Short mmCIF file of C-alpha atoms in Angstrom, two decimals:
data_model
loop_
_atom_site.label_atom_id
_atom_site.label_comp_id
_atom_site.label_asym_id
_atom_site.label_seq_id
_atom_site.Cartn_x
_atom_site.Cartn_y
_atom_site.Cartn_z
CA MET K 1226 9.81 -9.46 -11.20
CA LYS K 1227 6.91 -7.38 -12.47
CA LYS K 1228 5.61 -4.12 -11.05
CA ILE K 1229 2.03 -3.01 -10.76
CA PRO K 1230 1.51 -0.55 -13.62
CA ASN K 1231 1.20 3.14 -12.80
CA LYS K 1232 -1.11 5.06 -15.13
CA LYS K 1233 -0.65 8.61 -13.84
CA LEU K 1234 3.02 9.58 -14.06
CA ASN K 1235 5.22 11.16 -16.76
CA LYS K 1236 8.86 12.35 -16.83
CA ASN K 1237 10.45 15.75 -17.33
CA LYS K 1238 13.78 16.43 -18.98
CA ASN K 1239 17.03 15.25 -17.46
CA LYS K 1240 19.66 17.36 -15.68
CA SER K 1241 22.78 17.83 -17.77
CA ASN K 1242 25.33 16.02 -15.60
CA VAL K 1243 23.24 13.03 -14.54
CA LYS K 1244 22.48 9.92 -16.55
CA GLN K 1245 18.74 9.60 -16.96
CA ALA K 1246 16.86 6.30 -16.72
CA PRO K 1247 15.19 4.96 -19.90
CA ARG K 1248 12.01 6.86 -20.79
CA LYS K 1249 8.72 5.28 -19.81
CA LYS K 1250 5.30 6.07 -21.23
CA ASN K 1251 2.60 8.11 -19.53
CA TYR K 1252 4.75 9.69 -16.81
CA ARG K 1253 4.05 13.28 -15.72
CA ASN K 1254 5.39 15.69 -13.13
CA LEU K 1255 8.34 13.46 -12.39
CA LYS K 1256 12.13 13.71 -12.55
CA GLU K 1257 14.15 10.50 -12.56
CA PHE K 1258 17.92 10.24 -12.09
CA LYS K 1259 20.42 7.40 -12.12
CA VAL K 1260 23.11 7.50 -9.44
CA THR K 1261 26.64 7.08 -10.81
CA ASP K 1262 28.70 7.63 -7.65
CA GLU K 1263 28.22 6.75 -3.99
CA ASN K 1264 26.67 9.68 -2.13
CA GLU K 1265 24.19 10.76 0.53
CA LEU K 1266 20.69 11.54 -0.70
CA LEU K 1267 20.51 15.20 0.39
CA LEU K 1268 23.92 15.98 -1.10
CA PHE K 1269 22.89 14.24 -4.33
CA LEU K 1270 19.70 16.31 -4.54
CA LEU K 1271 21.57 19.54 -3.86
CA GLU K 1272 23.83 18.75 -6.83
CA GLN K 1273 20.83 18.26 -9.12
CA PHE K 1274 18.98 21.37 -7.93
CA LYS K 1275 21.78 23.93 -7.59
CA SER K 1276 19.44 26.86 -8.18
CA GLN K 1277 17.26 25.86 -5.23
CA SER K 1278 17.89 26.71 -1.58
CA ARG K 1279 18.97 23.99 0.83
CA ASN K 1280 15.66 24.30 2.70
CA SER K 1281 13.68 23.90 -0.52
CA VAL K 1282 15.55 20.70 -1.35
CA LYS K 1283 15.08 19.40 2.20
CA SER K 1284 11.35 19.97 1.84
CA LEU K 1285 11.26 17.46 -1.04
CA LEU K 1286 12.32 14.80 1.45
CA SER K 1287 10.17 15.90 4.37
CA SER K 1288 7.06 16.04 2.15
CA HIS K 1289 7.57 12.48 0.89
CA ARG K 1290 8.31 13.50 -2.71
CA VAL K 1291 11.48 11.43 -3.12
CA SER K 1292 11.87 7.71 -3.67
CA VAL K 1293 14.91 5.49 -4.19
CA ASP K 1294 14.38 2.33 -6.24
CA GLY K 1295 10.62 2.65 -5.71
CA ALA K 1296 10.67 3.12 -1.92
CA PRO K 1297 9.80 6.46 -0.29
CA VAL K 1298 12.78 7.97 1.57
CA THR K 1299 12.88 10.93 3.96
CA GLN K 1300 16.33 10.54 5.58
CA PHE K 1301 18.79 13.26 4.56
CA ASN K 1302 21.80 10.94 4.97
CA PHE K 1303 20.29 7.94 3.15
CA LYS K 1304 23.14 6.18 1.34
CA LEU K 1305 23.02 6.07 -2.45
CA TYR K 1306 25.02 3.63 -4.55
CA PRO K 1307 25.81 3.44 -8.28
CA GLY K 1308 22.80 2.12 -10.16
CA ASP K 1309 20.19 3.45 -7.72
CA THR K 1310 17.23 5.30 -9.26
CA VAL K 1311 16.11 8.51 -7.55
CA ILE K 1312 12.66 9.87 -8.41
CA ILE K 1313 11.29 13.29 -7.44
CA THR K 1314 7.59 14.05 -7.93
CA THR K 1315 5.33 17.05 -7.42
CA SER K 1316 3.04 15.16 -5.04
CA ALA K 1317 3.60 12.83 -2.12
CA ILE K 1318 5.29 9.55 -3.04
CA LYS K 1319 3.28 7.54 -0.57
CA ARG K 1320 0.11 8.01 -2.65
CA LYS K 1321 1.78 6.93 -5.87
CA THR K 1322 3.46 3.85 -4.45
CA ARG K 1323 0.02 2.28 -4.22
CA SER K 1324 0.46 1.37 -7.86
CA ASN K 1325 4.16 0.67 -7.84
CA LEU K 1326 4.79 -2.35 -5.60
CA PRO K 1327 7.17 -4.99 -7.02
CA ILE K 1328 5.26 -8.25 -7.48
CA ILE K 1329 7.30 -11.45 -7.26
CA TYR K 1330 4.43 -13.85 -7.93
CA GLU K 1331 0.68 -13.80 -8.53
CA ASP K 1332 -1.97 -16.44 -9.22
CA ASP K 1333 -5.66 -16.92 -8.43
CA ASP K 1334 -4.92 -17.47 -4.72
CA LEU K 1335 -1.83 -15.45 -3.81
CA ILE K 1336 0.15 -12.27 -4.37
CA VAL K 1337 3.77 -12.14 -3.21
CA ILE K 1338 5.64 -8.83 -3.17
CA ASN K 1339 9.07 -7.50 -2.27
CA LYS K 1340 7.96 -4.98 0.37
CA PRO K 1341 10.21 -1.92 0.64
CA SER K 1342 11.61 -0.78 3.96
CA GLY K 1343 9.55 2.00 5.52
CA LEU K 1344 6.17 0.68 4.35
CA LEU K 1345 3.65 -0.73 6.84
CA SER K 1346 2.19 -4.16 6.08
CA ILE K 1347 -1.22 -3.11 7.43
CA ALA K 1348 -2.73 0.06 8.87
CA SER K 1349 -1.67 1.47 12.24
CA ASP K 1350 -3.23 4.09 14.51
CA ASN K 1351 -1.08 6.76 12.85
CA GLU K 1352 -1.17 5.57 9.22
CA LYS K 1353 -4.20 4.21 7.40
CA SER K 1354 -3.49 4.66 3.70
CA SER K 1355 0.21 4.17 2.97
CA THR K 1356 0.35 0.42 3.59
CA ALA K 1357 1.08 -2.67 1.52
CA TYR K 1358 -2.45 -3.89 2.24
CA ARG K 1359 -4.03 -0.70 0.88
CA MET K 1360 -1.77 -0.63 -2.18
CA LEU K 1361 -2.56 -4.23 -3.07
CA SER K 1362 -6.27 -3.69 -2.43
CA ASP K 1363 -6.20 -0.81 -4.91
CA TYR K 1364 -4.36 -3.03 -7.38
CA VAL K 1365 -6.79 -5.97 -7.35
CA GLN K 1366 -9.77 -3.61 -7.47
CA GLN K 1367 -8.50 -2.12 -10.73
CA LYS K 1368 -9.55 -5.44 -12.27
CA ASP K 1369 -12.81 -5.83 -10.33
CA LYS K 1370 -14.10 -3.43 -7.67
CA HIS K 1371 -15.35 -6.41 -5.64
CA ASN K 1372 -11.91 -8.03 -5.38
CA ARG K 1373 -10.28 -8.16 -1.96
CA ILE K 1374 -7.04 -9.29 -0.37
CA PHE K 1375 -6.50 -10.94 3.01
CA VAL K 1376 -3.58 -10.73 5.43
CA VAL K 1377 -1.60 -13.94 5.94
CA HIS K 1378 1.47 -12.67 7.82
CA ARG K 1379 3.28 -9.37 8.39
CA LEU K 1380 6.68 -7.74 8.22
CA ASP K 1381 7.75 -4.88 10.48
CA GLU K 1382 7.44 -1.46 8.85
CA ASP K 1383 11.21 -1.02 8.46
CA THR K 1384 11.88 -4.62 7.37
CA SER K 1385 11.95 -5.19 3.61
CA GLY K 1386 11.41 -8.40 1.68
CA VAL K 1387 9.01 -11.22 0.87
CA LEU K 1388 5.44 -10.52 1.95
CA MET K 1389 2.48 -12.68 0.92
CA VAL K 1390 -1.25 -11.94 0.91
CA ALA K 1391 -4.21 -14.16 0.01
CA LYS K 1392 -6.79 -13.30 -2.63
CA ASN K 1393 -9.64 -15.20 -0.99
CA VAL K 1394 -10.77 -16.21 2.50
CA LYS K 1395 -10.35 -19.93 1.85
CA ILE K 1396 -6.62 -19.72 1.14
CA GLN K 1397 -6.10 -17.21 3.97
CA GLN K 1398 -7.67 -19.53 6.54
CA ALA K 1399 -5.86 -22.58 5.19
CA LEU K 1400 -2.49 -20.82 5.40
CA GLN K 1401 -3.03 -19.34 8.85
CA GLU K 1402 -4.45 -22.51 10.40
CA LYS K 1403 -1.51 -24.64 9.22
CA TRP K 1404 1.20 -21.96 9.15
CA ASN K 1405 3.63 -23.63 11.55
CA GLU K 1406 3.16 -27.00 9.85
CA ILE K 1407 3.49 -25.98 6.22
CA VAL K 1408 6.11 -23.22 6.32
CA THR K 1409 9.51 -24.82 5.77
CA LYS K 1410 11.73 -21.72 5.55
CA ARG K 1411 11.62 -18.08 6.62
CA GLY K 1412 15.01 -16.58 5.81
CA TYR K 1413 16.35 -13.11 6.59
CA PHE K 1414 19.52 -11.15 5.98
CA ALA K 1415 20.51 -9.06 9.00
CA VAL K 1416 23.30 -6.53 9.46
CA VAL K 1417 24.30 -6.19 13.10
CA GLU K 1418 26.72 -4.16 15.16
CA GLY K 1419 29.99 -5.86 16.10
CA VAL K 1420 31.15 -9.47 15.74
CA MET K 1421 29.07 -12.42 16.91
CA ASP K 1422 30.64 -14.59 19.62
CA LYS K 1423 30.18 -17.71 17.47
CA PRO K 1424 30.02 -18.12 13.67
CA GLU K 1425 26.59 -19.72 14.04
CA GLY K 1426 24.12 -20.38 16.80
CA THR K 1427 20.52 -20.55 18.01
CA PHE K 1428 18.49 -18.39 20.38
CA LYS K 1429 15.59 -20.10 22.16
CA THR K 1430 13.60 -17.97 24.61
CA TYR K 1431 10.04 -17.06 25.54
CA LEU K 1432 9.01 -13.60 24.40
CA LYS K 1433 6.83 -11.31 26.52
CA LYS K 1434 5.59 -7.74 26.21
CA ASN K 1435 6.45 -5.09 28.80
CA SER K 1436 4.46 -2.02 29.84
CA GLN K 1437 6.06 0.02 27.01
CA ASN K 1438 4.77 -2.50 24.45
CA LEU K 1439 8.30 -3.78 23.80
CA MET K 1440 9.17 -7.46 23.58
CA TYR K 1441 11.74 -9.09 25.85
CA SER K 1442 12.95 -12.61 26.61
CA SER K 1443 12.35 -15.01 29.44
CA LYS K 1444 14.16 -18.34 29.62
CA LYS K 1445 11.50 -19.85 31.86
CA PRO K 1446 9.49 -22.41 29.85
CA GLY K 1447 5.95 -21.25 29.25
CA ASP K 1448 6.64 -17.72 30.46
CA GLY K 1449 5.73 -16.07 27.18
CA GLN K 1450 5.63 -17.28 23.56
CA LEU K 1451 8.32 -19.70 22.42
CA ALA K 1452 10.70 -18.04 19.94
CA ILE K 1453 13.51 -19.83 18.09
CA THR K 1454 16.03 -17.99 15.91
CA HIS K 1455 19.00 -19.54 14.07
CA TYR K 1456 21.85 -17.43 12.67
CA LYS K 1457 24.99 -17.96 10.63
CA VAL K 1458 27.63 -15.30 9.96
CA ILE K 1459 28.06 -14.65 6.23
CA LYS K 1460 30.71 -11.96 6.52
CA THR K 1461 32.15 -9.51 9.04
CA ASN K 1462 34.54 -6.58 8.90
CA GLY K 1463 35.08 -6.23 12.62
CA VAL K 1464 32.65 -3.32 12.91
CA PHE K 1465 29.51 -4.84 11.40
CA SER K 1466 28.46 -8.41 10.61
CA LEU K 1467 26.16 -9.75 7.89
CA LEU K 1468 24.05 -12.70 9.06
CA ASP K 1469 21.83 -15.34 7.46
CA VAL K 1470 18.95 -15.74 9.91
CA ASN K 1471 16.22 -18.38 9.88
CA ILE K 1472 13.29 -18.53 12.27
CA ASP K 1473 11.23 -21.49 13.44
CA THR K 1474 8.62 -19.17 14.97
CA GLY K 1475 7.28 -15.81 13.85
CA ARG K 1476 6.89 -13.76 17.01
CA LYS K 1477 6.68 -9.97 17.04
CA ASN K 1478 10.15 -8.38 16.63
CA GLN K 1479 11.70 -11.80 17.30
CA ILE K 1480 14.94 -11.36 15.36
CA ARG K 1481 15.52 -7.82 16.60
CA VAL K 1482 15.00 -8.86 20.23
CA HIS K 1483 17.20 -11.96 20.07
CA LEU K 1484 20.08 -10.21 18.33
CA GLY K 1485 19.80 -7.12 20.51
CA GLU K 1486 19.80 -9.17 23.71
CA SER K 1487 22.96 -10.90 22.48
CA GLY K 1488 24.65 -7.49 22.41
CA HIS K 1489 24.55 -7.16 18.62
CA PHE K 1490 21.68 -4.86 17.66
CA VAL K 1491 20.39 -4.80 14.11
CA ILE K 1492 21.71 -1.55 12.63
CA GLY K 1493 19.12 1.20 12.46
CA ASP K 1494 17.00 -0.42 15.19
CA ASP K 1495 16.15 2.54 17.40
CA LYS K 1496 13.26 0.63 18.98
CA TYR K 1497 15.38 -1.87 20.90
CA GLY K 1498 18.72 -0.07 20.96
CA LYS K 1499 20.73 2.81 19.53
CA PRO K 1500 23.17 1.15 17.13
CA PRO K 1501 24.77 3.01 14.19
CA ASN K 1502 22.61 3.58 11.13
CA PRO K 1503 25.10 3.89 8.26
CA ILE K 1504 22.64 2.82 5.53
CA GLY K 1505 19.67 4.97 6.56
CA ARG K 1506 17.32 2.05 7.21
CA LEU K 1507 16.82 -1.03 9.40
CA GLY K 1508 19.34 -3.73 8.50
CA LEU K 1509 16.78 -6.52 8.16
CA HIS K 1510 15.47 -8.10 4.94
CA ALA K 1511 13.18 -11.13 4.53
CA TYR K 1512 14.84 -12.87 1.60
CA ALA K 1513 13.04 -16.25 1.52
CA LEU K 1514 9.66 -17.81 2.19
CA GLU K 1515 9.00 -21.48 1.44
CA PHE K 1516 5.88 -23.50 2.25
CA ILE K 1517 3.65 -26.34 1.10
CA HIS K 1518 0.51 -25.03 -0.58
CA PRO K 1519 -2.37 -26.11 1.71
CA ILE K 1520 -4.75 -26.72 -1.20
CA THR K 1521 -2.58 -28.18 -3.98
CA GLY K 1522 0.20 -29.70 -1.88
CA LYS K 1523 2.75 -28.04 -4.18
CA LYS K 1524 5.99 -26.67 -2.74
CA MET K 1525 6.07 -22.89 -3.09
CA SER K 1526 9.37 -21.01 -2.87
CA PHE K 1527 9.85 -17.24 -3.10
CA SER K 1528 13.02 -15.21 -2.71
CA THR K 1529 14.39 -11.70 -3.17
CA PRO K 1530 18.00 -10.51 -3.53
CA MET K 1531 19.99 -9.03 -0.68
CA PRO K 1532 19.73 -5.22 -0.57
CA LYS K 1533 22.97 -4.03 -2.14
CA GLU K 1534 23.62 -1.58 0.67
CA PHE K 1535 23.97 -4.51 3.12
CA LEU K 1536 26.90 -6.10 1.31
CA THR K 1537 28.40 -2.77 0.27
CA LEU K 1538 28.59 -1.69 3.91
CA ILE K 1539 30.43 -4.86 4.92
CA GLU K 1540 32.82 -4.89 1.96
CA LYS K 1541 33.56 -1.15 2.06
CA ASN K 1542 34.87 -1.39 5.60
CA GLU K 1543 36.36 -4.86 5.27
CA LYS K 1544 39.84 -5.29 6.65
CA LYS K 1545 42.39 -6.20 4.01
#
């Protein structure tokens, strides 16, 4: 996996009791640390900046100056695990991530990235600049100011994983017009509260939007948009369950609604429920996207690894 090069950063010296990541060229105003023990982010930062007040360290998070493995993080209790990379900068992370998105694949037609949790796919009323679309637009325009990208599909802001954009209108239209015909797999890892009633199953409902702009299910045929979600339990510890989820349709918030209505909310989903949030993020990751290229007819398959905090949470609390 390659990352879009960043031309404006440079590192400072390391703190004495923390292993520093390998030095990179052309990095300024940046401190980078490797995590060696499991910890919460605020506590970790307080250990590194012992001469600073607690409020000063908190301000690093609230002002978007901290990232973990390339993704901006503001939660004080965000879980850190051995091997994580924590970066602190002197300016807001969300501006710098425009040139630091992990690219899975790129050719003349497509760019596929591993979108971090907490990053919008496209602009919203409240956020115009810190989006995957804006970051990738900046990236392609570094090569030619006339280059553009085009939205093909979206992921929720707090969902991480495989996100694809088109590099020309022709491929965008071809993908969108034949999306349901050519897409053969859309796979997700989900961490939910509790234990599923069955080790595997399927939800088939019709999704509608209520007056609060939230989606909900109707079982009456035609009363809303058809939504089909398949799940299989990978592992459970009695408190949380890790699921392999595949969808036949791509409706708004489909997985979150179906799992929540089954009584097993995706952890961290404060939009549709109030489940625990032990990993400091939404427990949903798009790990696979497979489709037939509408122009070449070639099978395209993209995947990303499971976020390590998903499996760590299940195994840490697993009953012996």
